[in-house]
XYZ file of C-alpha atoms in Angstrom:
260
model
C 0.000 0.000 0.000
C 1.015 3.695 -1.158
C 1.328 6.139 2.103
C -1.078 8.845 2.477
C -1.153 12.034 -0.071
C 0.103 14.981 1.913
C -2.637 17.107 2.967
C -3.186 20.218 1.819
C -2.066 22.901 3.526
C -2.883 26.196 1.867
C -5.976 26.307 -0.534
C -7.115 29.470 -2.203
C -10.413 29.231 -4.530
C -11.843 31.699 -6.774
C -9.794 34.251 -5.529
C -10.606 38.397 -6.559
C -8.836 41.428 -4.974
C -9.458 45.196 -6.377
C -7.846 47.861 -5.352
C -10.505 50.468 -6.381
C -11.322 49.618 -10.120
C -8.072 47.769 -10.593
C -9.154 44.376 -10.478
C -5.719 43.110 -9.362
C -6.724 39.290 -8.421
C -8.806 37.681 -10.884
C -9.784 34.551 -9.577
C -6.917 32.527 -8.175
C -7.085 28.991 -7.740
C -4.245 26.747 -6.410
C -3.190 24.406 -3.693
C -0.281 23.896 -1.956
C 0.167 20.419 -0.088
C 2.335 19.862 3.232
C 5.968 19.778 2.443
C 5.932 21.560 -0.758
C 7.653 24.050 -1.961
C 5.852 26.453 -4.312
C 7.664 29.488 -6.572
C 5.539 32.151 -7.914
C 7.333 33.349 -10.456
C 6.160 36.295 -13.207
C 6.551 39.987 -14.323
C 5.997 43.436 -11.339
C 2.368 44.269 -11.342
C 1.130 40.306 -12.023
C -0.317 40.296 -8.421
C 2.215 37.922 -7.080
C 2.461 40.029 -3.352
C -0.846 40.914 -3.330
C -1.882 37.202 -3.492
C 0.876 36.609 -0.145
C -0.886 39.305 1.345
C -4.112 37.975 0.770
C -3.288 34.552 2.498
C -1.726 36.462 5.525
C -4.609 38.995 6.010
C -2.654 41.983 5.530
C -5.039 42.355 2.061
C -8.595 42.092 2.444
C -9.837 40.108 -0.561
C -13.430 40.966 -1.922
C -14.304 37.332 -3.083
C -12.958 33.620 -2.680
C -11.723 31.193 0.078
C -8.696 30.324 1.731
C -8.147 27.574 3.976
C -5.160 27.014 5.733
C -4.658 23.142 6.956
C -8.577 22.487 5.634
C -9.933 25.288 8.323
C -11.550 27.951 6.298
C -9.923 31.140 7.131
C -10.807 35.278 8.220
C -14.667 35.512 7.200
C -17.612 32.538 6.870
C -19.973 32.559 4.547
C -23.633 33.130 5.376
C -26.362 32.906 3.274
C -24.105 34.053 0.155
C -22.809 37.156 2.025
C -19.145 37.089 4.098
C -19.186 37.850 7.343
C -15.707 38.364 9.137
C -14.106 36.830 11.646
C -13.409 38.466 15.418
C -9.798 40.264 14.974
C -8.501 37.657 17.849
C -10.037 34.897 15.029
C -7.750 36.357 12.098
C -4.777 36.801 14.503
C -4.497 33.190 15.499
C -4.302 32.168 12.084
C -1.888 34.390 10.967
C -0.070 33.035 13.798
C 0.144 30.018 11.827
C 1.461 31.428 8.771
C 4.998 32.557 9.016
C 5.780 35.771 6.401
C 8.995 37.243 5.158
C 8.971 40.278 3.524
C 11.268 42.606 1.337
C 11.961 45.162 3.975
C 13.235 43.370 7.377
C 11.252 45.044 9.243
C 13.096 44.434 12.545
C 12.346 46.312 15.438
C 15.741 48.712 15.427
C 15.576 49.138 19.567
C 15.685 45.890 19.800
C 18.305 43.307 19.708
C 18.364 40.157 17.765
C 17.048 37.334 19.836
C 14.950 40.553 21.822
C 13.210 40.334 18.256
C 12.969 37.110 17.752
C 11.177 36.307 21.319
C 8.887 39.620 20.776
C 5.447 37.630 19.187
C 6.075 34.031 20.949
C 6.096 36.132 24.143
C 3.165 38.192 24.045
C 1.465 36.470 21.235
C 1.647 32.830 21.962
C 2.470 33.765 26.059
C 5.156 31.679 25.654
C 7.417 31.712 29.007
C 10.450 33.719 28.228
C 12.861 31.309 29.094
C 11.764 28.823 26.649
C 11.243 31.198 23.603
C 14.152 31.998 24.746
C 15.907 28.765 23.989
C 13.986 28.186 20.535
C 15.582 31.636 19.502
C 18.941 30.413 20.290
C 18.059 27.265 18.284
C 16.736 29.063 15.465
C 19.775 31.629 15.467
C 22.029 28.209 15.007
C 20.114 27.573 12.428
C 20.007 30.672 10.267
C 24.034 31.132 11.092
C 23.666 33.552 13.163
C 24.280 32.405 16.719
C 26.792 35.275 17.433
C 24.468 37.891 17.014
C 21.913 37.531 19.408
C 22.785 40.448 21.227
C 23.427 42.706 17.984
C 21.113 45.412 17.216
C 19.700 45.387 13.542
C 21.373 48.285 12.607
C 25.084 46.271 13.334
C 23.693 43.705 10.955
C 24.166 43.371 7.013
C 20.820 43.326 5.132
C 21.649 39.440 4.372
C 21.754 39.018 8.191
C 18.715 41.232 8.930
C 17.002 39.069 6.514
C 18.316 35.510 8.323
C 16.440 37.289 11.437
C 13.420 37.779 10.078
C 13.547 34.134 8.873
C 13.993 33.131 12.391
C 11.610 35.542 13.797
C 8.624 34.375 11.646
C 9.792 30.260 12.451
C 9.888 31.393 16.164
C 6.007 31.258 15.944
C 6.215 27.222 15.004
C 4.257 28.095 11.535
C 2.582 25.499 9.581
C 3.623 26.959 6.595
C 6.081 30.060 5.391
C 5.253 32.685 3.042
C 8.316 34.692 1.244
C 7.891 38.012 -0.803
C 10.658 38.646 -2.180
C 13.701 38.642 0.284
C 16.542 38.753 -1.654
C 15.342 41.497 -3.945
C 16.156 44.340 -1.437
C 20.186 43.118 -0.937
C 23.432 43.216 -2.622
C 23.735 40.135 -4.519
C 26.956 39.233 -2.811
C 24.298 38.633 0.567
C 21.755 37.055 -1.674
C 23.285 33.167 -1.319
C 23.543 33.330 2.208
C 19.615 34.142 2.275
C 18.296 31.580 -0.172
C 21.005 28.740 1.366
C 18.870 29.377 4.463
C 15.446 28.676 2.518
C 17.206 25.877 0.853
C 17.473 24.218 3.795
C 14.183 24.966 5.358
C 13.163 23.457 2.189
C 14.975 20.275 3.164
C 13.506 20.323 6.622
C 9.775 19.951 4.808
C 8.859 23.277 5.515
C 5.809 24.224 3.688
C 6.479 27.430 1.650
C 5.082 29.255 -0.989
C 7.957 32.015 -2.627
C 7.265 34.522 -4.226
C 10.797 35.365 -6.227
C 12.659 36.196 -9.251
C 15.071 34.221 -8.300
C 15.235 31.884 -11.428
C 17.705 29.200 -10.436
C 16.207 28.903 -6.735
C 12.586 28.147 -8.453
C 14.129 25.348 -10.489
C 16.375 23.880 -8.281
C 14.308 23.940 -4.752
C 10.448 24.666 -5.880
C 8.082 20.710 -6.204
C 5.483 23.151 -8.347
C 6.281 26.699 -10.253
C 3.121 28.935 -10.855
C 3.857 31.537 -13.467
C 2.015 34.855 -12.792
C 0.779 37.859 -15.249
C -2.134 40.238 -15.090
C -3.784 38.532 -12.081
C -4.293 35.232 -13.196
C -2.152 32.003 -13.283
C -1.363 31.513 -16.827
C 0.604 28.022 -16.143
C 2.077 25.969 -13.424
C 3.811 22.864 -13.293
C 7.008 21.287 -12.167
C 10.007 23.257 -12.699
C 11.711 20.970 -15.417
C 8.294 21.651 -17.371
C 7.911 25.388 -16.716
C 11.728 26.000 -17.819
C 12.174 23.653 -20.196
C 9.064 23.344 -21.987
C 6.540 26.064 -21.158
C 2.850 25.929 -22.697
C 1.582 29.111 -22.810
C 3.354 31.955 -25.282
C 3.000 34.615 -22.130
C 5.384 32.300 -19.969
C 8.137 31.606 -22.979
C 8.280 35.069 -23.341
C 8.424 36.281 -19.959
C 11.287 33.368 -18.848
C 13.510 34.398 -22.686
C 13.639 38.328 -20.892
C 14.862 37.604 -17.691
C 16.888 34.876 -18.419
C 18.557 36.697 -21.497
C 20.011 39.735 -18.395
């Protein structure tokens, strides 16, 4: 007997989000299962952040469903019409989706492992002393065990980025959500960012990246979904997407930027 499909962890149906009469989302559909890695990949303006930001609340979308680990997520649906859930509701399920943005956005007054305890603290209650000790295991595993008591601003942006890795795993997500994160630094700090992901990756972290990192998506990504104008146009695994696209939109958009 075969084991068990993975279940799926992040589902998003039917998707729309407008920002005023830009209709910027048009009807996303997709599912990511446990343990996969998924690369959105496509041109700026496609939607690609807003759909992260969707899936982690920070966007409100006007129509669809997302589920994270089967539980239907932020607002029911009554009679037709959405209802929202209670802020606490929304915030406990964020909880369980780590995110990783561009910008670090460390607390500067902080230090390191000060900012990596902040949300298991006084989000989860965690007792210090033991988010305590998960930061210190997370800093050993982003490399970066010698800088808990560094302030971001000592930091390189490739090390303020391993933080905010760490901060968002310090949370024990079920799955991680990058926008992004090497696109702010100087490519010399870029490797030491995506080696990190690569081994999360390894680890069966559940992620969904959004990147233009070409070489990452085929390399580390079980499923790439190629983005443009709001609506997947193709997705597949990486070996087809590179090597033997469908759709005209996605030949063209992979010739550009792998021709720089």
């Amino acid at each position: 007997m075969g084991s068990d499909p993975a279940p799926a962890m992040v589902e998003v149906e039917d998707l729309h989000k407008y920002f005023g009469a830009h209709h910027v989302l048009k009807g996303i559909n997709f599912t990511v299962t446990a343990g996969d890695v998924v690369c959105i990949i496509g041109p700026s303006g496609s939607g690609k952040s807003t759909l992260l930001r969707c899936i982690n609340h920070l966007e409100v979308a006007e129509r669809g469903r997302i589920r994270i680990d089967g539980q239907l997520v932020y607002r029911d649906e009554v009679e037709g019409a959405f209802r929202s859930h209670s802020n606490r509701a929304i915030a406990a399920v964020r909880a369980q989706v780590g995110m990783v943005f561009q910008q670090f956005n460390l607390f500067p007054h902080l230090t390191v492992i000060e900012n990596i305890i902040e949300a298991p603290v006084h989000v989860l209650r965690k007792p210090k002393p033991a988010a305590t000790e998960r930061g210190y295991e997370l800093l050993a595993q982003v490399g970066l065990t010698d800088k808990a008591d560094a302030y971001p601003e000592e930091l390189s942006g490739g090390q303020q980025q391993r933080v905010a890795i760490a901060r968002a795993l310090a949370m024990d997500p079920k799955a991680m959500l990058f926008d992004e994160v090497t696109s702010a630094l100087d490519p010399e700090l870029v490797a030491e960012v995506l080696s990190v992901m690569r081994a999360l990756a390894k680890l069966g972290m559940t992620m969904l990246v959004v990147t233009h990192e070409m070489n990452f998506a085929r390399q580390v990504a079980s499923r790439v979904i190629f983005m443009d104008d709001g609506v997947i146009v193709e997705e597949g695994e990486p070996g087809k997407i590179f090597e033997a696209p469908q759709e005209r939109r996605t030949r063209d958009f992979l010739r550009t930027i792998l021709e720089r």
